Coordinates of C-alpha atoms and ligand atoms in Angstrom, one line a residue:
M1 CA 94.6 34.4 178.9
I2 CA 90.6 35.1 179.3
P3 CA 89.2 34.8 175.5
I4 CA 87.2 37.7 173.7
A5 CA 84.4 35.9 172.7
K6 CA 83.8 31.9 173.9
P7 CA 80.7 30.7 172.2
Q8 CA 78.3 28.9 174.6
L9 CA 77.4 25.2 173.8
G10 CA 75.6 22.6 175.6
E11 CA 74.3 19.5 175.5
E12 CA 70.7 20.8 174.6
E13 CA 72.2 22.1 170.9
K14 CA 73.9 18.4 170.8
Q15 CA 71.3 16.2 171.8
A16 CA 69.5 18.8 169.0
V17 CA 71.9 18.6 166.2
L18 CA 72.2 14.5 167.0
E19 CA 68.3 14.8 166.2
V20 CA 68.8 16.0 162.9
L21 CA 71.7 13.6 161.9
D22 CA 69.4 10.3 163.0
S23 CA 66.4 12.6 161.3
G24 CA 68.0 11.9 157.7
M25 CA 66.5 15.1 157.0
L26 CA 69.7 17.3 156.2
A27 CA 68.5 20.9 154.9
Q28 CA 66.3 23.5 155.4
G29 CA 63.4 22.0 156.3
P30 CA 61.4 22.1 159.9
R31 CA 63.8 23.2 162.2
V32 CA 64.6 26.2 160.4
K33 CA 60.8 27.5 160.1
A34 CA 60.4 25.9 163.2
F35 CA 63.4 28.8 164.6
E36 CA 62.5 31.7 162.2
E37 CA 59.5 31.6 163.7
A38 CA 61.1 31.7 167.4
F39 CA 63.5 34.6 166.1
A40 CA 61.0 36.9 164.6
A41 CA 58.5 36.7 167.8
M42 CA 62.2 37.3 169.6
C43 CA 62.3 40.3 167.5
G44 CA 58.7 41.3 168.2
V45 CA 58.4 41.2 163.3
K46 CA 55.4 39.1 161.6
Y47 CA 58.3 37.3 159.7
A48 CA 61.4 35.9 159.9
I49 CA 63.4 34.6 157.3
A50 CA 67.2 32.8 157.4
T51 CA 69.6 32.5 155.1
S52 CA 73.3 30.9 155.5
S53 CA 74.4 34.2 157.1
G54 CA 74.4 37.8 158.3
T55 CA 76.3 38.3 155.0
T56 CA 73.6 37.1 153.0
A57 CA 70.7 38.3 154.8
L58 CA 72.2 41.6 154.1
H59 CA 72.5 41.1 150.1
V60 CA 69.4 39.3 150.2
A61 CA 67.4 41.6 152.2
L62 CA 68.8 44.3 150.1
L63 CA 67.7 43.2 146.9
A64 CA 63.8 42.2 147.9
H65 CA 64.0 45.8 148.5
G66 CA 64.7 46.2 144.8
I67 CA 68.6 48.5 145.5
G68 CA 70.2 47.7 142.7
A69 CA 73.2 49.2 140.4
G70 CA 72.5 53.1 139.8
D71 CA 71.3 53.5 143.6
E72 CA 73.4 55.1 146.4
V73 CA 72.4 53.8 150.5
I74 CA 74.1 55.9 153.5
T75 CA 75.3 53.7 155.8
S76 CA 78.1 53.7 158.7
A77 CA 82.3 53.5 157.3
F78 CA 82.9 51.9 160.9
T79 CA 81.9 48.9 160.9
F80 CA 82.7 44.5 159.8
I81 CA 83.2 45.1 156.1
A82 CA 80.1 43.0 155.6
S83 CA 77.4 45.7 155.6
A84 CA 79.2 48.2 152.9
N85 CA 80.3 45.2 151.1
S86 CA 75.9 43.7 151.5
I87 CA 75.7 47.3 148.9
L88 CA 78.2 46.3 146.6
Y89 CA 77.4 43.2 145.4
T90 CA 73.7 44.3 144.6
G91 CA 75.9 46.7 142.5
A92 CA 74.8 50.3 144.4
R93 CA 77.4 52.4 145.7
P94 CA 77.7 52.7 150.1
V95 CA 77.8 56.7 150.8
F96 CA 79.4 56.3 154.3
V97 CA 78.6 59.2 156.7
D98 CA 80.2 59.5 159.8
I99 CA 79.4 59.1 163.3
D100 CA 78.6 59.8 166.5
P101 CA 81.7 59.5 169.1
A102 CA 79.8 59.1 172.1
T103 CA 77.7 55.7 170.5
F104 CA 80.1 55.3 167.7
N105 CA 76.3 54.5 165.6
L106 CA 75.4 57.2 162.2
D107 CA 74.8 60.0 163.2
P108 CA 71.8 61.3 162.2
A109 CA 71.5 64.7 161.8
K110 CA 74.8 64.3 159.1
I111 CA 73.0 61.8 157.1
E112 CA 70.0 64.9 155.3
A113 CA 73.1 66.2 153.1
A114 CA 74.3 62.6 152.0
I115 CA 71.1 62.1 150.4
T116 CA 70.8 62.5 147.3
P117 CA 68.4 61.9 143.7
R118 CA 69.9 58.7 144.2
T119 CA 69.3 57.3 147.7
R120 CA 67.4 54.1 148.3
A121 CA 68.0 53.1 151.3
I122 CA 69.5 54.1 154.7
M123 CA 71.3 51.2 156.6
P124 CA 71.4 51.8 159.9
V125 CA 74.3 49.2 161.6
H126 CA 73.5 49.1 165.2
L127 CA 77.3 48.4 166.3
F128 CA 78.4 46.7 169.6
G129 CA 75.0 45.7 170.5
L130 CA 73.1 49.6 170.4
T131 CA 71.5 50.2 168.2
C132 CA 71.3 53.3 166.2
D133 CA 69.2 56.3 167.2
M134 CA 65.9 54.3 165.0
G135 CA 63.8 57.6 165.9
P136 CA 65.4 60.4 164.4
I137 CA 66.3 57.8 161.0
M138 CA 62.7 56.6 161.1
E139 CA 61.4 60.5 160.4
L140 CA 64.0 61.1 157.8
A141 CA 63.4 58.4 155.8
A142 CA 59.9 58.7 156.0
Q143 CA 60.7 62.2 154.7
Y144 CA 62.5 61.2 152.0
G145 CA 60.9 58.0 150.8
L146 CA 64.0 55.7 151.3
V147 CA 64.0 52.3 152.7
V148 CA 65.1 51.2 156.2
I149 CA 67.6 47.7 155.9
E150 CA 69.5 47.7 160.0
D151 CA 72.2 45.7 159.9
A152 CA 71.2 43.9 163.3
C153 CA 74.0 41.7 163.4
Q154 CA 75.7 42.6 166.7
A155 CA 72.2 43.7 168.4
H156 CA 70.1 40.2 169.0
G157 CA 67.2 41.3 171.3
A158 CA 68.9 45.5 171.9
E159 CA 66.3 47.8 172.2
Y160 CA 65.0 51.3 170.7
R161 CA 62.3 52.7 173.2
G162 CA 60.8 49.6 173.7
R163 CA 61.0 48.2 170.7
R164 CA 63.1 45.5 169.2
A165 CA 66.8 46.2 166.6
G166 CA 65.2 44.9 163.5
S167 CA 61.5 45.4 163.9
F168 CA 61.9 48.8 162.4
G169 CA 62.9 48.3 158.8
T170 CA 64.0 45.0 157.2
G171 CA 66.0 43.9 159.7
A172 CA 69.5 41.3 159.4
F173 CA 71.2 39.2 162.0
S174 CA 74.4 37.5 161.8
L175 CA 74.5 34.3 163.9
Y176 CA 78.5 33.5 163.3
P177 CA 80.1 31.8 166.9
T178 CA 81.4 35.1 167.5
K179 CA 77.6 37.1 168.0
N180 CA 75.0 36.7 171.1
I181 CA 74.2 33.7 169.5
T182 CA 75.3 31.5 167.6
S183 CA 74.3 28.7 164.4
A184 CA 77.9 28.1 164.2
E185 CA 76.8 30.3 160.5
G186 CA 74.1 32.0 160.0
G187 CA 71.7 34.4 159.0
M188 CA 67.8 35.9 159.7
I189 CA 65.7 38.4 157.5
T190 CA 63.3 40.3 159.7
T191 CA 60.7 42.4 158.5
N192 CA 56.6 43.2 158.5
D193 CA 56.2 43.1 154.9
P194 CA 54.1 39.8 153.5
V195 CA 55.4 40.9 150.0
I196 CA 59.3 41.3 151.3
D197 CA 59.0 38.3 152.7
E198 CA 58.2 35.5 150.1
K199 CA 60.7 38.4 147.9
C200 CA 63.2 36.9 150.5
R201 CA 61.9 33.1 150.5
V202 CA 62.3 32.9 146.7
L203 CA 66.2 35.1 146.4
R204 CA 67.2 33.0 149.2
Q205 CA 66.2 29.6 146.3
H206 CA 66.8 30.3 143.3
G207 CA 64.0 32.6 142.3
M208 CA 62.0 29.5 142.4
R209 CA 58.0 29.9 143.3
R210 CA 57.4 27.2 141.7
R211 CA 59.9 23.6 142.2
Y212 CA 61.9 23.8 139.8
Y213 CA 60.0 27.2 137.8
H214 CA 62.9 30.3 138.2
D215 CA 61.6 33.2 138.0
E216 CA 64.2 35.4 139.0
L217 CA 68.4 34.9 140.3
G218 CA 68.8 34.2 142.5
F219 CA 70.4 31.6 145.0
N220 CA 71.5 29.1 147.3
F221 CA 71.6 31.6 150.8
R222 CA 69.5 28.0 152.7
M223 CA 70.9 27.7 155.8
T224 CA 70.6 23.8 156.8
D225 CA 68.2 22.7 159.2
V226 CA 71.0 21.2 161.5
H227 CA 72.0 24.8 162.4
A228 CA 68.3 26.1 162.6
A229 CA 68.9 23.2 166.1
I230 CA 71.5 25.1 166.9
G231 CA 69.6 28.3 166.5
L232 CA 67.0 27.6 167.9
A233 CA 68.4 26.1 171.3
Q234 CA 70.4 29.5 171.3
L235 CA 67.5 31.3 170.9
G236 CA 66.2 29.7 174.3
K237 CA 69.8 31.0 176.1
L238 CA 69.6 34.4 174.2
E239 CA 67.4 36.1 177.9
R240 CA 69.9 35.0 180.2
F241 CA 73.2 35.1 177.8
N242 CA 72.3 38.5 176.7
A243 CA 71.8 39.7 181.5
A244 CA 74.9 38.0 181.8
R245 CA 76.3 40.2 178.9
I246 CA 74.7 43.5 180.9
A247 CA 75.8 42.4 183.8
N248 CA 79.7 42.4 183.1
A249 CA 79.3 45.0 180.8
A250 CA 78.4 47.3 184.5
F251 CA 80.6 45.7 186.4
L252 CA 82.9 47.6 183.7
N253 CA 82.1 50.5 183.4
A254 CA 81.8 50.8 187.7
H255 CA 84.9 49.9 188.1
L256 CA 87.5 50.3 185.6
T257 CA 89.6 53.7 185.6
G258 CA 91.7 55.1 182.8
V259 CA 89.6 54.3 179.9
I260 CA 86.2 55.6 178.7
P261 CA 83.5 53.4 179.1
P262 CA 80.9 52.9 176.5
V263 CA 77.6 54.8 177.4
T264 CA 73.8 53.8 177.3
P265 CA 71.7 56.4 176.1
E266 CA 68.2 57.3 178.0
G267 CA 65.9 54.6 176.5
Q268 CA 67.6 52.6 175.1
R269 CA 69.0 48.8 175.7
H270 CA 72.8 47.9 174.6
V271 CA 73.3 44.4 174.6
F272 CA 77.0 44.4 174.8
H273 CA 77.5 42.0 171.7
Q274 CA 81.0 43.9 172.3
Y275 CA 82.5 46.2 175.5
T276 CA 84.8 48.6 174.0
V277 CA 86.1 51.2 175.9
R278 CA 88.4 54.4 174.1
V279 CA 92.1 54.6 175.1
K280 CA 93.5 58.5 175.1
G281 CA 96.7 59.9 173.8
G282 CA 97.8 57.1 171.6
Q283 CA 98.2 54.7 174.3
R284 CA 95.8 51.9 172.5
D285 CA 97.5 49.3 171.9
A286 CA 100.2 49.4 174.5
L287 CA 97.1 49.1 176.3
A288 CA 95.9 46.0 174.7
E289 CA 99.9 44.7 174.7
H290 CA 99.8 45.1 178.9
L291 CA 97.0 43.3 178.9
K292 CA 97.9 40.1 177.1
A293 CA 100.8 39.9 179.5
H294 CA 99.1 40.4 182.0
G295 CA 96.4 37.3 180.3
V296 CA 93.5 39.3 178.8
G297 CA 92.9 39.0 175.3
S298 CA 91.6 42.6 173.7
M299 CA 90.6 43.0 170.3
V300 CA 90.6 46.8 167.2
Y301 CA 87.2 46.7 165.7
Y302 CA 87.3 48.3 163.2
P303 CA 90.9 49.1 163.1
V304 CA 90.5 50.5 159.5
P305 CA 87.1 52.0 158.3
I306 CA 85.6 50.8 155.3
H307 CA 86.5 54.2 153.0
Q308 CA 89.6 53.5 153.9
Q309 CA 90.1 50.5 152.7
T310 CA 92.7 49.8 150.3
F311 CA 90.1 47.7 147.7
Y312 CA 87.1 50.4 148.6
V313 CA 90.6 53.8 148.1
N314 CA 92.0 52.1 144.3
E315 CA 89.3 49.8 142.8
L316 CA 86.4 52.4 143.7
G317 CA 88.0 55.3 144.5
Y318 CA 87.3 56.0 147.5
D319 CA 88.3 59.8 148.7
L320 CA 87.0 60.9 151.6
Q321 CA 87.5 62.5 155.7
L322 CA 85.2 61.4 158.9
P323 CA 86.7 62.8 161.2
E324 CA 85.1 61.1 164.2
T325 CA 84.9 57.5 162.3
E326 CA 88.7 57.9 161.9
A327 CA 89.6 58.7 165.4
A328 CA 87.6 56.0 167.4
A329 CA 88.8 53.5 165.0
A330 CA 92.6 54.9 166.3
E331 CA 91.1 54.7 169.8
V332 CA 89.2 51.4 170.0
L333 CA 89.5 48.7 172.5
S334 CA 87.1 45.5 173.4
L335 CA 87.6 44.2 176.4
P336 CA 86.0 39.8 177.2
V337 CA 82.3 41.0 178.3
H338 CA 80.7 37.4 177.4
P339 CA 78.6 35.5 179.3
A340 CA 81.3 32.8 180.8
L341 CA 83.2 35.5 182.7
S342 CA 83.2 34.7 186.1
P343 CA 83.6 36.5 188.6
A344 CA 87.5 36.2 189.1
D345 CA 87.0 36.9 184.9
L346 CA 86.5 40.3 185.8
E347 CA 88.6 40.5 188.8
T348 CA 91.3 40.2 186.4
I349 CA 90.0 42.3 184.3
V350 CA 89.8 45.3 186.4
A351 CA 92.9 44.6 187.9
A352 CA 94.9 44.3 184.2
V353 CA 93.1 47.5 182.6
N354 CA 93.9 49.5 185.7
S355 CA 97.1 48.5 186.5
F356 CA 98.0 50.1 182.5
D357 CA 97.9 53.8 184.6
E358 CA 100.4 53.3 186.7
V359 CA 102.7 52.1 184.7
Ligands
LIG1 C1 79.2 39.9 162.0 C2 78.6 40.5 161.8 C3 78.2 41.0 159.9 C4 78.6 39.4 158.7 O1 77.8 38.3 159.3 P1 78.2 36.5 158.7 O2 77.1 36.4 159.4 O3 79.7 36.9 159.3 O4 78.5 36.8 157.5 C5 77.8 41.8 159.6 N1 77.3 42.7 159.6 C6 78.4 43.5 160.8 C7 77.9 44.3 161.6 C8 78.7 41.9 161.7 O5 79.1 42.5 162.8

């Protein structure tokens, strides 16, 4: 079976971990610092703050901007649950806006109508490795005085008009094993604002500026040096990994029939965290079964939009319709696009998808 995701770990990662173990310094230390500096450089920002996961990166980024009870944060419902849950953790309420059906990302034309006096932030989610349409989003944010927290958990190295994901507002990245690079578990916050940088560092470590003096409620959201060592080795391979994903996606785009392939709008660099097609005519699940029978793994990201998740409906009272989000959830299927695919794997994927037309 060709898997939908496959972490690429080699000798560099193994060696880096062994060096940390031999050093005896396991907790947040010099490797974390080096990883933060290299990650900031990759994004083209001044500061990066490592955390324990993408979820904690989002949580801390929101708190660092003072977002909490009584506030509203505009985001997408067509994303992993962590985008919206991180908003809930602060006491704020996620306000869901529908997506652009062509890109699966927040539709900027629908954001303004969702802004209320309680709106404090917009959280664009750069889904599947494609940045949101950041031009109009940043204009709206400036016009209404809103903070922008980018959920860049799937968009390491993605670009919009020459600028990298995570460099528009405050960015949050995940380093989970299936992401474009991994540290096993881990996250990273990116910012150009020295005040936000400092706040994130304090929140990550129990609200502590001076050792054992606690000025505010913080957390243990630190990254270990073991994880940072893996992440740093992976970061050195990110460009190669992304180039392979982009080439694999170009091959699939050129050869697949019977499905609607993903689009890359002019002026953007899509890094294909996922290669996600649409399957019309209610045939999505049948295609997934057909692929499985032909040795091709696939996955639905995401079958249930957040506003329809049980907890959001039953406990939080969400009751709204997002037609494009709901249509996407019913039609999307992600195919393998990861850097470990061989030319033969790509041929197998194409043959399996294209033979579905004929069954
Ligand atoms: C993976 C992911 C997260 C959460 O990251 P973790 O490292 O798993 O906590 C948040 N948002 C999106 C869009 C993601 O894909």
